[in-house]
Coordinates of C-alpha atoms and ligand atoms in Angstrom, one line a residue:
M1 CA -7.9 47.0 -31.3
N2 CA -9.0 43.4 -32.3
E3 CA -8.2 43.0 -35.6
Y4 CA -10.8 40.7 -36.5
K5 CA -13.6 42.4 -34.8
Y6 CA -16.2 41.7 -37.6
I7 CA -15.0 37.9 -38.2
K8 CA -15.3 37.3 -34.9
D9 CA -19.0 38.4 -34.4
Q10 CA -19.7 36.9 -37.7
D11 CA -18.0 33.9 -38.2
T12 CA -16.5 32.0 -35.2
E13 CA -15.0 29.0 -37.5
V14 CA -12.9 31.3 -39.7
Y15 CA -12.1 33.4 -36.8
K16 CA -10.6 30.8 -34.6
A17 CA -8.4 29.3 -38.1
L18 CA -7.3 32.9 -38.2
I19 CA -6.2 33.2 -34.6
G20 CA -4.4 29.8 -34.7
E21 CA -2.6 30.8 -37.7
E22 CA -1.8 34.1 -36.4
E23 CA -0.7 32.4 -33.1
R24 CA 1.5 29.9 -35.0
E25 CA 3.3 32.1 -36.9
K26 CA 4.3 34.2 -33.6
R27 CA 5.5 31.2 -31.5
G28 CA 7.4 29.3 -34.1
V29 CA 10.6 30.2 -36.0
E30 CA 9.8 30.3 -40.1
L31 CA 12.7 29.5 -41.9
I32 CA 10.8 28.3 -45.0
P33 CA 12.8 30.5 -47.4
S34 CA 9.8 31.5 -49.7
E35 CA 8.2 33.5 -46.6
N36 CA 8.3 35.9 -44.6
Y37 CA 5.6 38.6 -42.4
V38 CA 4.6 41.2 -44.0
S39 CA 3.7 44.6 -42.2
R40 CA 0.9 45.7 -40.8
A41 CA 0.5 48.6 -43.7
V42 CA 0.9 45.8 -46.2
R43 CA -1.9 43.9 -44.5
E44 CA -4.3 46.8 -44.3
A45 CA -4.2 47.5 -48.0
N46 CA -4.6 44.1 -48.9
G47 CA -7.8 44.1 -46.8
S48 CA -9.2 47.2 -48.2
V49 CA -12.2 48.1 -49.7
L50 CA -10.1 48.0 -52.9
T51 CA -11.3 44.4 -52.9
N52 CA -14.7 45.8 -54.3
K53 CA -13.3 47.2 -57.4
Y54 CA -13.2 45.9 -60.9
A55 CA -10.4 47.5 -62.9
E56 CA -9.9 45.4 -66.1
G57 CA -7.5 47.6 -68.4
Y58 CA -4.8 49.9 -67.1
P59 CA -4.0 53.4 -65.6
G60 CA -6.0 55.7 -67.9
R61 CA -7.4 52.8 -70.3
R62 CA -9.8 51.2 -68.2
Y63 CA -13.5 49.4 -69.0
Y64 CA -14.9 50.4 -66.1
G65 CA -15.8 53.6 -64.5
G66 CA -14.8 54.9 -61.2
Q67 CA -11.1 54.5 -61.6
E68 CA -9.7 57.8 -60.1
F69 CA -7.9 55.7 -56.9
T70 CA -7.3 52.5 -58.7
D71 CA -5.6 54.6 -61.1
Q72 CA -3.8 56.1 -58.7
I73 CA -2.8 53.2 -56.7
E74 CA -1.5 51.3 -59.5
T75 CA 0.6 54.1 -61.0
L76 CA 2.2 54.1 -57.6
A77 CA 2.7 50.4 -57.7
I78 CA 4.7 50.5 -60.8
E79 CA 6.1 53.4 -60.7
R80 CA 8.3 52.3 -57.5
A81 CA 8.7 49.0 -58.8
K82 CA 10.5 50.6 -61.8
K83 CA 12.9 52.7 -59.5
L84 CA 13.2 49.7 -57.0
F85 CA 14.9 47.5 -59.6
K86 CA 16.1 50.2 -62.2
A87 CA 13.1 49.0 -64.8
G88 CA 12.1 50.8 -68.0
Y89 CA 8.4 49.3 -67.6
A90 CA 6.2 47.3 -64.9
N91 CA 3.1 45.2 -64.9
V92 CA 1.9 44.7 -61.4
Q93 CA -1.2 42.7 -62.1
P94 CA 0.1 39.4 -62.1
L95 CA -1.9 37.1 -59.0
G96 CA 1.3 35.6 -58.5
G97 CA 4.6 33.9 -59.9
A98 CA 3.4 31.4 -62.0
A99 CA 0.8 33.6 -63.7
A100 CA 3.6 36.1 -64.4
N101 CA 5.6 33.4 -65.9
V102 CA 2.8 31.9 -67.8
A103 CA 2.2 35.4 -69.1
M104 CA 5.9 35.9 -69.9
Y105 CA 6.0 33.0 -72.0
F106 CA 2.7 33.6 -73.7
A107 CA 4.4 37.4 -74.4
L108 CA 7.5 36.4 -75.6
M109 CA 6.7 33.1 -77.7
E110 CA 4.4 31.1 -79.9
S111 CA 3.3 27.9 -79.2
G112 CA 5.7 25.3 -79.9
D113 CA 8.4 27.8 -79.0
T114 CA 11.4 26.4 -76.9
V115 CA 12.5 27.8 -73.3
L116 CA 16.0 26.6 -71.9
G117 CA 15.7 26.8 -68.2
M118 CA 17.1 25.3 -65.0
D119 CA 16.5 21.8 -64.1
L120 CA 14.0 21.4 -61.4
S121 CA 16.3 18.4 -59.5
H122 CA 18.8 21.1 -59.8
G123 CA 17.1 24.1 -58.4
G124 CA 14.4 25.2 -60.8
H125 CA 10.8 25.7 -60.3
L126 CA 7.8 24.0 -61.5
T127 CA 6.8 26.8 -63.9
H128 CA 9.7 26.6 -65.8
G129 CA 8.1 23.5 -67.7
H130 CA 8.2 20.7 -65.7
P131 CA 6.4 17.6 -67.4
T132 CA 3.5 18.0 -65.1
T133 CA 2.2 21.9 -65.5
S134 CA 0.1 22.4 -68.5
I135 CA 2.6 24.9 -70.1
N136 CA 4.1 21.7 -71.2
K137 CA 1.6 21.3 -73.6
V138 CA 2.1 24.8 -75.2
F139 CA 5.7 25.1 -75.1
N140 CA 9.1 23.1 -75.7
F141 CA 11.1 23.2 -72.5
V142 CA 14.7 22.2 -72.7
R143 CA 17.3 21.8 -69.6
Y144 CA 20.8 22.9 -68.1
K145 CA 22.0 21.6 -65.0
M146 CA 24.9 22.5 -62.3
K147 CA 28.3 21.2 -63.4
D148 CA 29.3 20.5 -59.9
V149 CA 26.8 20.0 -57.2
D150 CA 29.0 20.8 -54.4
T151 CA 29.8 24.1 -55.7
G152 CA 26.8 24.8 -57.4
E153 CA 28.5 25.9 -60.4
I154 CA 26.4 25.9 -63.6
D155 CA 27.4 24.1 -66.8
Y156 CA 27.5 27.1 -68.9
E157 CA 29.3 24.7 -71.7
E158 CA 26.6 22.6 -71.9
L159 CA 24.1 25.8 -71.7
R160 CA 25.5 27.0 -74.8
E161 CA 25.8 23.9 -76.5
V162 CA 22.0 23.2 -75.6
A163 CA 21.3 26.4 -76.8
L164 CA 22.9 26.7 -79.9
R165 CA 21.4 22.7 -80.7
E166 CA 17.7 23.9 -79.7
K167 CA 17.5 27.3 -80.7
P168 CA 15.4 28.5 -77.6
K169 CA 13.5 31.6 -77.9
V170 CA 13.7 32.1 -74.3
I171 CA 16.7 31.8 -72.0
L172 CA 15.8 31.5 -68.2
A173 CA 17.7 32.1 -65.3
G174 CA 16.1 31.5 -61.9
F175 CA 15.2 29.3 -59.3
S176 CA 13.6 28.4 -55.9
A177 CA 16.0 26.2 -54.7
Y178 CA 19.7 27.3 -55.2
S179 CA 21.9 29.4 -53.2
R180 CA 24.7 30.7 -55.1
E181 CA 24.8 34.0 -57.8
L182 CA 24.3 33.3 -61.1
D183 CA 26.6 34.4 -64.0
Y184 CA 24.5 37.1 -65.5
T185 CA 27.0 38.0 -68.7
K186 CA 27.4 34.4 -69.7
F187 CA 23.4 33.6 -70.0
V188 CA 23.2 37.2 -71.8
A189 CA 26.3 36.2 -74.3
I190 CA 24.6 33.2 -75.2
A191 CA 21.4 34.5 -75.6
K192 CA 22.5 36.9 -78.2
E193 CA 24.6 34.3 -80.2
V194 CA 21.1 32.4 -80.4
G195 CA 18.8 35.2 -80.7
A196 CA 17.0 34.6 -77.6
Y197 CA 15.2 36.6 -75.0
T198 CA 17.3 36.8 -71.6
V199 CA 14.4 36.2 -68.5
A200 CA 15.2 36.2 -64.7
D201 CA 12.7 34.5 -62.5
M202 CA 13.8 36.3 -59.5
A203 CA 10.9 35.5 -57.2
H204 CA 13.2 33.7 -54.4
I205 CA 15.9 36.7 -54.5
A206 CA 13.8 40.0 -55.3
G207 CA 14.0 41.4 -52.1
L208 CA 17.9 40.8 -52.0
I209 CA 18.3 42.7 -55.4
A210 CA 16.2 45.6 -54.5
G211 CA 18.0 46.0 -51.2
G212 CA 21.3 45.7 -53.0
A213 CA 22.7 42.5 -51.1
V214 CA 22.8 40.4 -54.7
K215 CA 23.3 41.4 -58.3
N216 CA 20.4 42.5 -60.5
P217 CA 19.9 40.9 -64.0
F218 CA 19.0 44.5 -65.4
D219 CA 22.6 45.8 -64.7
Y220 CA 23.8 42.8 -67.1
G221 CA 21.5 43.3 -70.1
F222 CA 18.8 40.5 -69.4
D223 CA 15.3 41.5 -71.0
V224 CA 13.0 40.8 -68.7
I225 CA 12.6 39.9 -64.9
T226 CA 9.8 37.9 -63.7
T227 CA 9.0 38.0 -59.7
T228 CA 6.8 37.2 -56.8
T229 CA 6.0 40.0 -54.6
H230 CA 6.0 38.1 -51.4
K231 CA 9.2 36.1 -50.3
T232 CA 12.2 38.3 -49.7
L233 CA 10.7 41.4 -51.4
R234 CA 8.4 41.3 -48.1
G235 CA 4.8 42.1 -49.7
P236 CA 1.5 41.0 -50.6
R237 CA 1.3 37.1 -52.1
G238 CA 1.1 38.1 -55.9
G239 CA 3.4 38.3 -59.2
M240 CA 5.0 41.3 -61.5
I241 CA 6.9 41.4 -64.7
L242 CA 9.6 43.9 -65.4
V243 CA 10.6 45.2 -68.5
R244 CA 14.6 46.4 -68.7
E245 CA 13.9 48.9 -72.0
D246 CA 12.3 47.6 -74.5
A247 CA 8.6 49.4 -75.0
D248 CA 7.2 46.4 -77.6
I249 CA 8.2 43.8 -75.3
A250 CA 6.6 45.8 -72.5
K251 CA 3.5 46.0 -74.8
R252 CA 3.2 42.8 -75.3
I253 CA 3.4 41.7 -71.5
N254 CA 0.4 44.0 -71.2
K255 CA -1.7 42.5 -73.5
T256 CA -1.1 39.1 -72.5
V257 CA -1.5 39.8 -68.9
F258 CA -4.8 41.3 -69.6
P259 CA -6.8 40.6 -71.8
G260 CA -4.6 37.5 -72.5
I261 CA -4.8 35.3 -69.3
Q262 CA -5.9 37.4 -66.5
G263 CA -9.3 39.3 -66.1
G264 CA -10.4 42.4 -63.6
P265 CA -6.8 42.8 -61.3
H266 CA -6.8 42.8 -57.5
M267 CA -6.7 46.2 -56.8
N268 CA -6.4 45.6 -52.9
N269 CA -3.1 43.4 -54.0
I270 CA -1.9 46.1 -56.1
A271 CA -2.1 48.4 -53.2
A272 CA -0.7 46.4 -51.2
K273 CA 2.4 46.1 -53.5
A274 CA 2.3 49.6 -53.9
V275 CA 2.6 49.8 -49.8
A276 CA 5.6 47.1 -49.5
F277 CA 7.7 48.4 -52.5
G278 CA 7.4 51.9 -50.5
E279 CA 8.9 50.1 -47.5
A280 CA 11.7 48.3 -49.8
L281 CA 12.6 51.9 -51.1
Q282 CA 13.6 52.9 -47.7
P283 CA 17.1 53.0 -46.4
S284 CA 16.8 50.1 -43.8
F285 CA 15.5 47.9 -46.4
K286 CA 19.0 47.7 -47.5
L287 CA 20.0 46.5 -44.1
Y288 CA 17.6 44.1 -44.1
A289 CA 18.4 42.6 -47.1
A290 CA 22.2 42.4 -46.3
Q291 CA 21.2 40.9 -42.8
I292 CA 19.5 38.2 -44.5
L293 CA 22.8 37.2 -46.2
K294 CA 24.5 37.6 -43.2
N295 CA 22.2 35.2 -41.0
A296 CA 22.3 32.7 -43.9
K297 CA 25.9 32.6 -43.7
A298 CA 26.1 32.2 -40.1
M299 CA 23.7 29.1 -40.7
E300 CA 26.2 28.0 -43.0
V301 CA 29.0 27.8 -40.8
V302 CA 27.4 25.6 -38.1
F303 CA 26.1 23.0 -40.8
K304 CA 29.6 22.5 -42.0
A305 CA 31.3 22.7 -38.5
H306 CA 28.9 19.6 -38.1
N307 CA 29.7 17.9 -41.2
V308 CA 26.3 18.0 -42.7
R309 CA 26.6 18.5 -46.5
L310 CA 25.4 21.7 -47.9
L311 CA 24.3 21.7 -51.8
C312 CA 26.1 24.2 -53.7
G313 CA 28.5 23.8 -50.9
G314 CA 27.1 26.8 -49.0
T315 CA 25.5 30.1 -50.0
D316 CA 25.7 33.6 -51.3
N317 CA 22.0 34.4 -50.9
H318 CA 19.3 33.9 -48.3
L319 CA 18.8 29.9 -48.6
L320 CA 20.4 26.6 -47.7
L321 CA 19.5 22.9 -48.9
A322 CA 20.9 20.3 -46.4
D323 CA 21.3 16.6 -47.4
V324 CA 20.2 15.3 -44.3
Y325 CA 19.8 11.9 -45.0
G326 CA 23.0 11.6 -46.5
S327 CA 24.7 13.5 -43.5
L328 CA 23.0 12.6 -40.5
G329 CA 20.7 9.3 -41.8
I330 CA 17.1 11.6 -41.1
T331 CA 15.0 12.1 -44.1
G332 CA 13.5 15.4 -45.2
Q333 CA 10.3 14.4 -43.8
E334 CA 11.5 13.1 -40.6
A335 CA 13.6 16.1 -40.4
E336 CA 10.6 18.5 -41.6
T337 CA 8.1 16.9 -38.9
V338 CA 10.9 16.6 -36.0
L339 CA 11.7 20.6 -36.4
D340 CA 8.1 21.4 -36.9
E341 CA 7.7 19.4 -33.2
V342 CA 9.7 22.1 -31.6
G343 CA 8.8 25.2 -33.2
I344 CA 11.1 25.6 -36.4
T345 CA 9.4 25.4 -39.9
L346 CA 11.2 24.4 -42.9
N347 CA 10.4 22.1 -45.8
K348 CA 11.5 19.0 -47.2
N349 CA 13.3 19.5 -50.7
M350 CA 14.7 16.9 -53.3
I351 CA 18.5 17.2 -54.0
A352 CA 20.4 17.0 -57.1
G353 CA 21.0 13.3 -57.6
E354 CA 18.4 12.7 -55.2
T355 CA 18.2 8.9 -54.6
R356 CA 14.4 9.0 -53.0
T357 CA 10.8 10.1 -53.5
A358 CA 9.6 13.6 -54.2
L359 CA 7.5 13.2 -50.7
D360 CA 10.0 12.0 -48.4
P361 CA 13.5 13.4 -50.2
S362 CA 17.2 13.6 -49.0
G363 CA 17.2 17.1 -48.6
I364 CA 15.8 19.9 -46.2
R365 CA 15.4 23.8 -47.8
F366 CA 15.6 26.8 -45.0
G367 CA 16.4 30.3 -45.3
T368 CA 16.5 33.5 -43.3
P369 CA 13.8 36.5 -44.5
A370 CA 11.4 35.8 -42.2
M371 CA 14.0 35.2 -38.9
T372 CA 15.8 38.5 -40.1
T373 CA 12.3 40.6 -40.3
R374 CA 11.9 39.4 -36.4
G375 CA 15.0 41.3 -35.9
M376 CA 17.6 38.2 -35.5
K377 CA 21.0 38.6 -36.3
E378 CA 24.2 36.3 -36.6
A379 CA 23.8 35.3 -32.8
E380 CA 20.4 34.2 -33.2
A381 CA 21.1 32.2 -36.8
T382 CA 24.2 30.3 -35.2
K383 CA 21.7 29.3 -31.8
L384 CA 19.1 28.4 -34.4
A385 CA 21.4 26.1 -36.7
E386 CA 22.7 24.6 -33.3
L387 CA 19.0 24.1 -32.6
M388 CA 18.4 22.5 -35.7
I389 CA 21.1 20.3 -35.6
R390 CA 20.2 19.0 -31.9
T391 CA 16.7 18.2 -33.2
L392 CA 17.8 16.5 -36.2
K393 CA 20.2 13.9 -33.9
A394 CA 17.3 14.0 -31.1
K395 CA 14.4 12.7 -33.4
D396 CA 13.1 10.4 -30.7
D397 CA 14.8 11.8 -27.4
E398 CA 11.3 13.6 -26.2
T399 CA 13.1 15.2 -23.3
E400 CA 15.7 16.8 -25.5
K401 CA 13.2 18.2 -28.0
K402 CA 11.2 19.6 -25.0
I403 CA 14.6 21.5 -23.9
I404 CA 14.7 22.6 -27.6
Q405 CA 11.2 23.7 -27.8
Q406 CA 11.7 26.2 -24.8
E407 CA 14.5 27.5 -26.0
V408 CA 13.0 28.0 -29.4
Q409 CA 10.1 29.4 -27.8
A410 CA 12.3 31.8 -25.6
L411 CA 13.8 33.1 -29.0
C412 CA 10.4 34.1 -30.3
E413 CA 9.2 35.8 -27.3
A414 CA 12.6 37.8 -27.3
F415 CA 12.0 38.6 -31.2
P416 CA 8.6 39.0 -31.6
V417 CA 6.8 39.6 -35.2
P418 CA 7.0 43.4 -36.1
D419 CA 4.0 45.3 -37.1
K420 CA 6.1 48.3 -39.1
F421 CA 9.8 48.1 -40.0
N422 CA 10.5 51.8 -40.9
Ligands
DSN501 N1 6.6 27.9 -53.3 C1 7.7 28.7 -53.7 C2 8.6 27.9 -53.1 O1 8.7 28.0 -51.7 O2 9.8 28.5 -53.5 C3 8.1 28.8 -55.3 O3 6.5 28.8 -56.1

C-alpha cells in the first residue's frame, strides 16, 4: 500500500518532498541524538482523524461536545505515562519540550522569580533561560556548570552556593548536550535547603528512564519532570509534564497548560503519544534502552582509541560530544558536512570552554537512539565510529569518501528502518 496515495494524486510538490525525506531517512545513518524512527502505529495515530477534533479542557471536563473517544485516548496516554515514569500525575498536552518548560515555569513561579539551571555551554538547553529566549524577560535565570569538563562532574558546591545566594524557586536538572548521570540526591538536598522545587528536564533521556537504563529523578524525590515524547522515548514530536505526587502542583500545571498558554490539544498527537507509551511499556523496550547505552559505549571506545577528546570523558547515556577541532583540526561545521556526504547525520555543537562560534564550533554531538532502533548493536556501533574517524581524516579525499559512503550504504541495507518493534 502506498501510504501517501492521496497526497500523490493531489499534491505532487509535497509528495516529492515527503518521498525524498523518507528515502533520506532510510539510506543514511541517523546519529543526531535527539532523533529517532517511530513505529508505523505511532505515525498512523498521528495522521488519524483526531486531527479534526477540538478538545479544550481535560478528560471529563471539555468545552466542546463529541468527546467520548478523545477522552478515552487522553486517559490512556495519561495512565500509560504515569506507569512508565512512576508519576502521580501527567499532562500530555504540551505541544513540545519548550512549551512544557514554559508551562512548568509559569505554574511554579511568579514573574521575577529565579531558576537555577545548567549553563547552555555546559550542556543545558535554550529553554533553561538563554538570553535570546522570551522567558528570559519574565524570569531570572542563574547558572551552574561542570566542575571538570573532562569528567563531567557537576560543581555541586557552586550549585549550592548560587542557590543559597540567589534563592531560586526552581532548581532545574537536565540537559541536551551532557553525557553523564546527575546526582539527583544532591539537587534535592540543596533544593530543600533553599525551599525550591526540583524539576528534571529529561527530554533527552526519557526513553532511557522509561526503559530502566538510567536513573529516574522521581526515585530521588524530584517534584516535576518535563520532557519531549520523541527522542529516546520514540514517540511523536511533542511534550509532557509529570508530577511525582503533589496534587496542588499537578492542578497548577494543568491550568497553566490550558488555558494558560495553549488552546486546543492536538488529539492526533496525544493518540500517537498513547501508542508510543504502550510500546515503551513492553519488556522489549528495556532491551532497546540498554542497547542504546551499549552502542554509545562502543563508540566511546573507538573515539578514545583514536585519541579524540570526548567532553565529560565519555558517556553514561545515549550521546557523545567530541572536540574534533582540538583533536583532529576539523571544525564542527566541516565535520557535520563531510559526514553528511558519506551518509552519516549528526550535529555540530559548542563545547564547554568553546573558543569558536555557535555556527562553526569545535565539537560534534552524536548518539545512538536511532541506529539502535534499526537493530544495530555494538559491532555496528564500532564500525560506524571507525567510519566516522576515517571520514573526519579524509575531508578532501573523494576516493576514500566514496568507499566510506558505500560501507554506510551497506550497513543501511543490512539494517532497514523497522515498521514495528514489539
Ligand atoms: N533540538 C533538541 C536537541 O537536539 O537536543 C533539543 O531541543
